[in-house]
Short mmCIF file of C-alpha atoms and ligand atoms in Angstrom, two decimals:
data_model
loop_
_atom_site.label_atom_id
_atom_site.label_comp_id
_atom_site.label_asym_id
_atom_site.label_seq_id
_atom_site.Cartn_x
_atom_site.Cartn_y
_atom_site.Cartn_z
CA MET A 2 63.16 67.50 -29.78
CA ASN A 3 62.20 66.47 -26.27
CA SER A 4 58.60 65.65 -25.57
CA CYS A 5 56.58 67.33 -22.87
CA PRO A 6 56.44 65.26 -19.68
CA GLU A 7 52.62 65.51 -19.66
CA THR A 8 50.65 62.90 -21.54
CA SER A 9 47.91 65.23 -22.81
CA LYS A 10 48.16 68.78 -24.13
CA ARG A 11 48.75 71.40 -21.49
CA ARG A 12 47.23 74.84 -21.80
CA ILE A 13 49.63 77.74 -21.28
CA SER A 14 48.66 81.41 -21.66
CA ILE A 15 51.42 84.00 -21.89
CA LEU A 16 51.06 87.58 -20.72
CA GLY A 17 53.83 89.66 -22.31
CA SER A 18 54.67 87.06 -24.96
CA THR A 19 56.59 89.58 -27.09
CA GLY A 20 59.03 90.42 -24.28
CA SER A 21 62.20 88.73 -23.12
CA ILE A 22 60.38 86.37 -20.72
CA GLY A 23 57.64 85.72 -23.29
CA CYS A 24 60.07 84.84 -26.10
CA ASN A 25 62.06 82.56 -23.80
CA THR A 26 58.82 80.87 -22.74
CA LEU A 27 57.89 80.18 -26.35
CA ASP A 28 61.38 78.88 -27.00
CA VAL A 29 61.07 76.42 -24.10
CA MET A 30 57.59 75.37 -25.24
CA THR A 31 58.89 74.74 -28.75
CA HIS A 32 61.65 72.59 -27.29
CA LEU A 33 59.18 70.66 -25.16
CA GLY A 34 56.98 69.71 -28.09
CA GLY A 35 55.39 72.91 -29.45
CA ARG A 36 51.84 72.63 -30.77
CA GLU A 37 51.78 68.89 -30.25
CA ALA A 38 52.29 69.35 -26.53
CA PHE A 39 50.66 72.69 -25.75
CA ASP A 40 47.50 74.66 -26.41
CA VAL A 41 47.70 78.42 -26.00
CA PRO A 42 44.42 79.95 -24.83
CA ALA A 43 45.77 83.52 -24.88
CA ILE A 44 48.88 85.60 -25.57
CA THR A 45 49.40 89.32 -25.08
CA GLY A 46 51.85 92.02 -26.12
CA MET A 47 51.75 95.75 -26.54
CA GLY A 48 53.67 97.60 -29.27
CA ASN A 49 55.31 94.76 -31.18
CA ILE A 50 52.29 93.77 -33.26
CA GLU A 51 54.27 91.99 -35.96
CA LEU A 52 55.88 89.64 -33.44
CA LEU A 53 52.64 89.14 -31.52
CA ALA A 54 50.83 88.13 -34.73
CA ALA A 55 53.67 85.79 -35.72
CA GLN A 56 53.60 84.16 -32.28
CA ALA A 57 49.82 83.77 -32.43
CA ARG A 58 50.09 82.02 -35.79
CA GLN A 59 53.01 79.87 -34.67
CA THR A 60 51.34 78.68 -31.47
CA GLY A 61 47.76 78.56 -32.80
CA ALA A 62 46.74 80.84 -29.92
CA LYS A 63 42.99 81.19 -29.48
CA PHE A 64 43.07 84.84 -28.36
CA ALA A 65 45.71 87.51 -29.10
CA VAL A 66 45.63 90.83 -27.27
CA THR A 67 47.57 94.06 -27.56
CA ALA A 68 47.55 96.22 -24.44
CA ASP A 69 47.43 99.29 -26.67
CA PRO A 70 43.83 100.02 -27.81
CA ALA A 71 45.17 102.14 -30.70
CA ARG A 72 46.79 99.05 -32.22
CA TYR A 73 43.62 96.93 -32.41
CA ASP A 74 43.18 97.42 -36.16
CA ASP A 75 46.84 96.59 -36.83
CA LEU A 76 46.59 93.33 -34.91
CA LYS A 77 43.21 92.52 -36.44
CA SER A 78 44.54 92.89 -39.99
CA ALA A 79 47.78 91.05 -39.18
CA LEU A 80 45.67 88.06 -38.07
CA ALA A 81 42.96 88.33 -40.73
CA GLY A 82 41.81 84.96 -42.01
CA THR A 83 43.43 82.96 -39.20
CA GLY A 84 40.32 82.62 -37.02
CA ILE A 85 42.34 83.88 -34.04
CA GLU A 86 40.24 86.12 -31.83
CA VAL A 87 41.72 89.59 -31.32
CA GLY A 88 41.40 92.05 -28.45
CA ALA A 89 42.97 95.31 -27.27
CA GLY A 90 43.23 97.46 -24.15
CA PRO A 91 43.09 96.85 -20.40
CA SER A 92 39.81 94.91 -20.30
CA ALA A 93 40.96 92.57 -23.10
CA LEU A 94 44.18 91.97 -21.12
CA ILE A 95 42.10 90.94 -18.13
CA GLU A 96 40.01 88.71 -20.36
CA ALA A 97 43.21 87.08 -21.64
CA GLY A 98 44.18 86.34 -18.03
CA ALA A 99 40.71 85.01 -17.28
CA ARG A 100 40.62 82.54 -20.19
CA GLU A 101 40.71 79.02 -18.82
CA THR A 102 44.27 77.67 -18.75
CA ASP A 103 46.43 75.25 -16.77
CA LEU A 104 49.37 77.64 -16.40
CA LEU A 105 49.73 81.35 -16.96
CA MET A 106 53.14 82.89 -17.61
CA ALA A 107 52.99 86.37 -16.05
CA GLY A 108 55.59 88.15 -18.20
CA ILE A 109 54.23 91.69 -18.55
CA VAL A 110 56.60 94.33 -17.22
CA GLY A 111 55.35 96.66 -14.46
CA ILE A 112 52.12 97.01 -12.51
CA ALA A 113 50.12 96.63 -15.75
CA GLY A 114 50.63 92.90 -15.18
CA LEU A 115 48.74 92.82 -11.88
CA ALA A 116 45.08 92.85 -12.99
CA PRO A 117 45.40 90.23 -15.79
CA THR A 118 47.49 87.99 -13.54
CA LEU A 119 44.90 88.25 -10.77
CA ALA A 120 42.24 87.26 -13.32
CA ALA A 121 44.16 84.03 -13.96
CA VAL A 122 44.69 83.51 -10.22
CA ALA A 123 40.92 83.80 -9.69
CA GLN A 124 40.16 81.04 -12.19
CA GLY A 125 42.56 78.73 -10.33
CA ALA A 126 45.37 78.58 -12.89
CA ASP A 127 48.92 77.86 -11.79
CA ILE A 128 50.94 81.05 -12.09
CA ALA A 129 54.52 81.15 -13.37
CA LEU A 130 55.42 84.53 -11.93
CA ALA A 131 58.04 86.63 -13.69
CA ASN A 132 56.21 89.91 -13.06
CA LYS A 133 57.67 90.67 -9.63
CA GLU A 134 55.57 93.85 -9.39
CA CYS A 135 52.53 91.68 -8.52
CA LEU A 136 54.07 90.72 -5.18
CA VAL A 137 56.04 93.92 -4.61
CA SER A 138 52.97 96.11 -5.01
CA ALA A 139 50.08 93.89 -3.91
CA GLY A 140 51.98 91.68 -1.42
CA ASP A 141 49.67 89.86 0.96
CA LEU A 142 46.65 90.65 -1.20
CA PHE A 143 48.22 88.74 -4.09
CA GLN A 144 49.21 85.82 -1.84
CA ASP A 145 45.68 85.68 -0.38
CA ALA A 146 44.25 85.60 -3.92
CA ILE A 147 46.55 82.67 -4.77
CA ASP A 148 45.42 80.83 -1.65
CA SER A 149 41.74 81.29 -2.50
CA GLY A 150 42.22 80.60 -6.21
CA GLY A 151 43.79 77.22 -5.44
CA GLY A 152 46.51 77.33 -8.13
CA LYS A 153 50.25 77.01 -7.50
CA LEU A 154 52.57 80.02 -7.48
CA LEU A 155 55.79 79.13 -9.28
CA PRO A 156 58.47 81.82 -9.15
CA VAL A 157 60.26 82.53 -12.43
CA ASP A 158 62.63 85.25 -11.25
CA SER A 159 65.82 83.17 -11.27
CA GLU A 160 66.69 83.97 -7.64
CA HIS A 161 63.26 83.05 -6.31
CA ASN A 162 63.08 80.02 -8.54
CA ALA A 163 66.40 78.90 -7.05
CA ILE A 164 65.12 79.37 -3.50
CA PHE A 165 61.90 77.56 -4.39
CA GLN A 166 64.00 74.62 -5.60
CA VAL A 167 66.11 74.33 -2.43
CA LEU A 168 63.59 75.35 0.21
CA GLU A 169 62.66 72.15 2.01
CA GLN A 170 58.94 72.58 2.55
CA ASP A 171 58.83 70.49 5.74
CA GLN A 172 61.80 72.40 7.19
CA ARG A 173 60.58 75.97 6.70
CA HIS A 174 60.69 76.53 10.46
CA ALA A 175 64.45 75.82 10.32
CA VAL A 176 65.24 78.45 7.69
CA ASP A 177 67.56 81.12 9.13
CA ARG A 178 67.92 83.26 6.05
CA ILE A 179 67.68 83.43 2.34
CA ILE A 180 70.57 84.82 0.35
CA LEU A 181 69.77 86.49 -2.97
CA THR A 182 72.70 86.68 -5.33
CA ALA A 183 73.25 89.76 -7.49
CA SER A 184 75.63 90.05 -10.41
CA GLY A 185 76.38 93.65 -9.44
CA GLY A 186 75.49 94.76 -12.96
CA PRO A 187 77.66 96.79 -15.35
CA PHE A 188 78.63 99.38 -12.69
CA ARG A 189 79.76 96.95 -10.01
CA ASP A 190 83.25 98.45 -9.89
CA PHE A 191 82.37 102.06 -10.78
CA THR A 192 82.96 104.91 -8.36
CA ARG A 193 79.99 107.13 -7.42
CA ASP A 194 81.41 109.84 -9.71
CA GLN A 195 81.54 107.42 -12.62
CA MET A 196 78.01 106.22 -11.86
CA ALA A 197 76.73 109.80 -11.84
CA ALA A 198 77.69 110.12 -15.52
CA VAL A 199 76.37 106.84 -16.98
CA THR A 200 73.85 106.74 -19.87
CA PRO A 201 70.77 104.52 -20.35
CA GLU A 202 72.64 102.62 -23.10
CA THR A 203 75.51 101.61 -20.80
CA ALA A 204 73.09 100.90 -17.95
CA ALA A 205 71.08 98.54 -20.17
CA ALA A 206 74.13 96.44 -21.10
CA HIS A 207 73.91 93.69 -18.47
CA PRO A 208 77.12 91.65 -18.20
CA ASN A 209 75.49 88.20 -17.71
CA TRP A 210 71.75 88.16 -18.40
CA SER A 211 69.89 89.07 -21.57
CA MET A 212 66.67 90.81 -20.43
CA GLY A 213 64.20 93.60 -21.27
CA LEU A 214 65.29 97.26 -21.14
CA LYS A 215 63.71 98.25 -17.83
CA ILE A 216 64.84 95.25 -15.83
CA SER A 217 68.36 95.61 -17.25
CA ILE A 218 68.60 99.23 -16.03
CA ASP A 219 66.98 98.22 -12.73
CA SER A 220 69.72 95.60 -12.40
CA ALA A 221 72.40 98.25 -12.92
CA SER A 222 70.92 100.42 -10.14
CA MET A 223 70.09 97.34 -8.01
CA PHE A 224 66.47 98.47 -7.90
CA ASN A 225 65.76 95.08 -9.43
CA LYS A 226 67.39 93.43 -6.40
CA ALA A 227 65.40 95.76 -4.14
CA LEU A 228 62.17 94.55 -5.77
CA GLU A 229 63.39 90.97 -5.44
CA MET A 230 63.98 91.41 -1.69
CA ILE A 231 60.36 92.50 -1.24
CA GLU A 232 59.17 89.75 -3.57
CA ALA A 233 61.11 87.17 -1.52
CA ARG A 234 59.60 88.44 1.73
CA HIS A 235 56.09 87.76 0.44
CA LEU A 236 56.84 84.57 -1.47
CA PHE A 237 58.66 82.81 1.34
CA GLY A 238 57.17 84.51 4.41
CA MET A 239 60.51 85.86 5.64
CA ARG A 240 61.20 88.71 8.05
CA PRO A 241 63.17 91.60 6.50
CA ASP A 242 66.26 90.71 8.60
CA GLN A 243 66.26 87.18 7.11
CA ILE A 244 66.80 88.46 3.57
CA GLU A 245 70.41 89.00 2.53
CA VAL A 246 71.97 90.10 -0.73
CA ILE A 247 75.44 89.06 -1.88
CA VAL A 248 77.19 90.23 -5.04
CA HIS A 249 78.26 87.22 -7.10
CA PRO A 250 79.60 88.47 -10.46
CA GLN A 251 79.47 85.10 -12.27
CA SER A 252 75.68 84.62 -11.70
CA ILE A 253 76.20 80.85 -11.42
CA ILE A 254 74.70 80.47 -7.95
CA HIS A 255 71.20 81.79 -8.48
CA SER A 256 70.41 82.05 -4.75
CA MET A 257 70.70 80.14 -1.47
CA VAL A 258 68.83 79.14 1.65
CA GLY A 259 70.60 79.02 5.04
CA TYR A 260 69.28 76.63 7.69
CA SER A 261 69.52 76.66 11.48
CA ASP A 262 72.12 73.86 11.46
CA GLY A 263 74.51 76.06 9.46
CA SER A 264 73.90 74.29 6.14
CA VAL A 265 73.45 76.45 3.07
CA LEU A 266 71.67 74.96 0.05
CA ALA A 267 72.22 76.61 -3.30
CA GLN A 268 70.87 76.18 -6.82
CA LEU A 269 73.39 76.61 -9.62
CA GLY A 270 73.12 76.88 -13.37
CA ALA A 271 74.16 78.89 -16.39
CA PRO A 272 72.63 82.38 -16.45
CA ASP A 273 69.78 81.53 -18.81
CA MET A 274 66.14 82.32 -17.99
CA ARG A 275 65.03 79.16 -19.78
CA HIS A 276 66.11 77.25 -16.63
CA ALA A 277 63.55 78.92 -14.40
CA ILE A 278 60.90 79.07 -17.12
CA GLY A 279 61.33 75.39 -18.00
CA TYR A 280 61.28 74.47 -14.32
CA ALA A 281 57.95 76.29 -13.86
CA ILE A 282 56.44 74.74 -16.99
CA ALA A 283 57.49 71.20 -16.13
CA HIS A 284 56.85 71.43 -12.36
CA PRO A 285 56.71 69.13 -10.41
CA ARG A 286 58.78 67.12 -12.90
CA ARG A 287 62.06 68.14 -14.50
CA ALA A 288 62.20 68.40 -18.27
CA GLY A 289 65.18 68.23 -20.64
CA LEU A 290 66.14 71.84 -21.40
CA PRO A 291 68.42 73.26 -24.10
CA VAL A 292 70.62 75.16 -21.63
CA GLU A 293 74.38 75.12 -21.20
CA ARG A 294 75.70 72.55 -18.73
CA LEU A 295 78.11 73.88 -16.10
CA ASP A 296 81.72 72.90 -16.53
CA PHE A 297 83.18 73.43 -13.06
CA ALA A 298 86.78 72.94 -14.13
CA ARG A 299 86.36 75.78 -16.63
CA LEU A 300 84.49 78.00 -14.20
CA ALA A 301 87.42 77.73 -11.79
CA LYS A 302 86.33 80.43 -9.36
CA LEU A 303 83.16 81.88 -7.95
CA GLU A 304 83.43 85.27 -6.24
CA PHE A 305 81.31 86.97 -3.58
CA TYR A 306 81.26 90.54 -2.24
CA ALA A 307 79.09 92.45 0.18
CA PRO A 308 77.05 95.02 -1.78
CA ASP A 309 78.07 98.67 -1.34
CA GLU A 310 74.85 100.32 -0.18
CA ALA A 311 76.33 103.81 -0.49
CA ARG A 312 76.58 103.30 -4.25
CA PHE A 313 73.45 101.14 -4.43
CA PRO A 314 70.96 102.79 -2.02
CA ALA A 315 68.05 100.85 -3.55
CA LEU A 316 68.82 97.93 -1.22
CA GLY A 317 68.37 100.11 1.88
CA LEU A 318 65.12 101.47 0.42
CA ALA A 319 63.79 97.91 0.05
CA ARG A 320 64.58 97.25 3.71
CA THR A 321 62.80 100.46 4.69
CA ALA A 322 59.76 99.48 2.60
CA MET A 323 59.65 96.03 4.23
CA GLN A 324 60.01 97.45 7.74
CA ARG A 325 57.31 100.06 7.17
CA GLY A 326 55.06 97.46 5.54
CA GLY A 327 51.60 98.35 4.21
CA LEU A 328 51.73 99.78 0.71
CA GLN A 329 55.31 101.04 0.79
CA GLY A 330 56.29 98.35 -1.74
CA ALA A 331 53.75 99.75 -4.20
CA VAL A 332 55.03 103.26 -3.48
CA LEU A 333 58.66 102.24 -4.00
CA ASN A 334 57.78 100.57 -7.29
CA GLY A 335 55.57 103.40 -8.60
CA ALA A 336 58.16 106.06 -7.78
CA LYS A 337 60.92 103.92 -9.27
CA GLU A 338 58.96 103.58 -12.54
CA ILE A 339 58.73 107.38 -12.87
CA ALA A 340 62.40 107.87 -11.97
CA LEU A 341 63.41 105.12 -14.42
CA GLU A 342 61.39 106.70 -17.28
CA ALA A 343 63.04 110.04 -16.51
CA PHE A 344 66.49 108.43 -16.60
CA ILE A 345 65.71 106.64 -19.88
CA ASN A 346 64.52 109.96 -21.36
CA GLY A 347 67.68 111.77 -20.25
CA LYS A 348 65.83 113.91 -17.69
CA LEU A 349 67.40 112.45 -14.53
CA GLY A 350 70.86 111.25 -13.52
CA PHE A 351 71.42 107.60 -12.67
CA LEU A 352 72.11 108.22 -8.98
CA GLN A 353 69.20 110.61 -8.57
CA MET A 354 66.68 107.83 -9.20
CA ALA A 355 67.13 106.63 -5.61
CA ASP A 356 66.67 110.18 -4.24
CA ILE A 357 63.31 110.50 -5.99
CA VAL A 358 62.19 107.11 -4.66
CA ALA A 359 63.37 107.80 -1.09
CA THR A 360 61.62 111.18 -0.89
CA THR A 361 58.41 109.76 -2.37
CA MET A 362 58.43 106.90 0.14
CA ASP A 363 58.87 109.37 3.02
CA LYS A 364 56.07 111.62 1.77
CA LEU A 365 53.69 108.65 1.46
CA ASP A 366 54.68 106.92 4.70
CA ASP A 367 51.13 107.26 6.00
CA GLY A 368 50.50 103.71 7.24
CA ARG A 369 48.04 102.84 4.47
CA VAL A 370 47.37 99.15 3.81
CA ALA A 371 45.75 97.30 0.91
CA HIS A 372 42.20 96.10 1.44
CA SER A 373 41.57 95.78 -2.29
CA ILE A 374 43.33 96.01 -5.62
CA GLU A 375 42.02 99.60 -5.92
CA ASP A 376 44.09 100.53 -2.84
CA VAL A 377 47.18 99.15 -4.60
CA TYR A 378 46.45 101.18 -7.75
CA ALA A 379 45.81 104.29 -5.64
CA ALA A 380 49.18 103.92 -3.88
CA ASP A 381 50.87 103.39 -7.25
CA ARG A 382 49.15 106.48 -8.70
CA ASP A 383 49.99 108.65 -5.69
CA ALA A 384 53.62 107.53 -5.82
CA ARG A 385 53.81 108.37 -9.53
CA ASP A 386 52.23 111.80 -8.90
CA VAL A 387 54.58 112.64 -6.03
CA ALA A 388 57.64 111.41 -7.95
CA ALA A 389 56.60 113.37 -11.05
CA SER A 390 56.15 116.56 -9.03
CA LEU A 391 59.58 116.05 -7.42
CA LEU A 392 61.02 115.72 -10.92
CA ARG A 393 59.34 118.96 -12.02
CA GLN A 394 60.76 120.75 -8.98
CA SER A 395 64.26 119.52 -9.81
CA ASP A 396 64.06 120.77 -13.44
N1 NAP B 428 63.82 89.37 -18.72
C1 NAP B 428 64.19 88.61 -17.74
O1 NAP B 428 65.16 87.85 -17.89
C2 NAP B 428 63.48 88.64 -16.42
C3 NAP B 428 64.01 87.91 -15.34
C4 NAP B 428 63.30 87.89 -14.16
C5 NAP B 428 62.13 88.61 -14.01
N2 NAP B 428 61.67 89.35 -15.05
C6 NAP B 428 60.44 90.14 -14.88
O2 NAP B 428 59.52 89.74 -15.90
C7 NAP B 428 58.73 90.84 -16.33
C8 NAP B 428 58.92 91.00 -17.83
O3 NAP B 428 60.27 91.36 -18.07
P1 NAP B 428 60.89 91.35 -19.54
O4 NAP B 428 62.34 91.58 -19.36
O5 NAP B 428 60.42 90.17 -20.30
O6 NAP B 428 60.23 92.68 -20.14
P2 NAP B 428 60.16 93.14 -21.67
O7 NAP B 428 61.16 92.41 -22.49
O8 NAP B 428 60.21 94.62 -21.65
O9 NAP B 428 58.71 92.62 -22.12
C9 NAP B 428 57.56 93.16 -21.51
C10 NAP B 428 56.31 92.58 -22.14
O10 NAP B 428 55.18 93.28 -21.61
C11 NAP B 428 54.52 94.00 -22.68
N3 NAP B 428 54.17 95.31 -22.12
C12 NAP B 428 54.95 96.39 -21.96
N4 NAP B 428 54.25 97.38 -21.35
C13 NAP B 428 53.00 96.89 -21.16
C14 NAP B 428 51.80 97.44 -20.60
N5 NAP B 428 51.76 98.69 -20.12
N6 NAP B 428 50.70 96.68 -20.56
C15 NAP B 428 50.72 95.40 -21.03
N7 NAP B 428 51.81 94.84 -21.60
C16 NAP B 428 52.94 95.58 -21.64
C17 NAP B 428 55.54 94.09 -23.80
O11 NAP B 428 54.91 94.24 -25.07
P3 NAP B 428 55.68 94.83 -26.38
O12 NAP B 428 57.10 94.38 -26.29
O13 NAP B 428 54.91 94.20 -27.51
O14 NAP B 428 55.54 96.31 -26.35
C18 NAP B 428 56.23 92.74 -23.65
O15 NAP B 428 55.42 91.72 -24.16
C19 NAP B 428 59.21 92.03 -15.49
O16 NAP B 428 58.38 92.18 -14.38
C20 NAP B 428 60.61 91.63 -15.05
O17 NAP B 428 61.00 92.24 -13.84
C21 NAP B 428 62.32 89.37 -16.25
#
């Protein structure tokens, strides 16, 4: 077992510890020394109480929270006699974020992650950001909160983590473009007719990455890449025309930065989220991580294709949202969540998800901007309402 590069125990709270990002985070922490190296002020989950309780015991977490108020008693009895404090519901989630910590892993899926992450930002914690919805929906507001909180923002999305690693801070003025790689997902080579008939089960089967259900389906539709484009715009202060997407089926190059002298710097690695998570945990050092080493002779070839925006209209929608600015990112995300739920529940075809999002964005293209977190929630709510009414009309 490697030891943590820090000399004293570091405090790491994990929002969404029962999810894919959360479990990978705990795996990395175990590898880097476990309880001898880390204290865990708070962990949160939602429906998977058994796992949440097991994780709380394993890490010696001080505070365990389920987002679902109806599961409070279940969590309380699962942790009876341990001395671990238990909470449930939205205000307990925010309290989990607000508990003093050195680093917070933001691994909740969806906009539910925004308020508890902002609570951690406000207390000055460094933020390892997997929850892209924070930046997609709250954009400048979230960045401003980071600036006033004083903590570091460390991207965990593998593409943004790659860019963070190769972006030369003193040469930001010389950055021409950033190039986000996309695996193309399971339907990369499907025709539109084939895509029209796919099921949630096939959409969730990502060829390279093992991830949660929603992000896997978002990868298949490239809505995940669309969110990442908006996330990149805010994280790295890029104009929309500086953000490119290239399909790279092997997912070995995690993303690239192009400079004004024609150089392109890339970060490479095996497709394993523990890279980006371990990088964020160890930052600014590099820790020994239990990930596969690249064997270039065996890899032999790396391929690249321009994405087909007729089959993957989500990319164009991201560009529209960035050009329109204001709260269109929140609207895109809120409408996408409703369309995605409908697809998962068999109420909407795969290709129709983009139609619902596009129409919702047009209907709510009213120039509104975010002055407060409430404005972000209002845009999210309105987008969900409009998207839901479009769905009812299409029944
Ligand atoms: N997975 C990846 O490899 C990956 C890569 C890059 C970025 N991301 C981003 O990281 C975030 C998490 O993704 P994931 O794949 O780890 O998702 P996931 O596997 O679905 O896990 C989501 C976590 O959030 C909890 N949760 C679900 N709904 C919630 C709600 N309404 N309120 C509070 N907590 C809730 C879940 O609890 P229960 O499971 O207990 O119900 C679980 O702990 C997403 O924003 C995703 O885009 C993920």
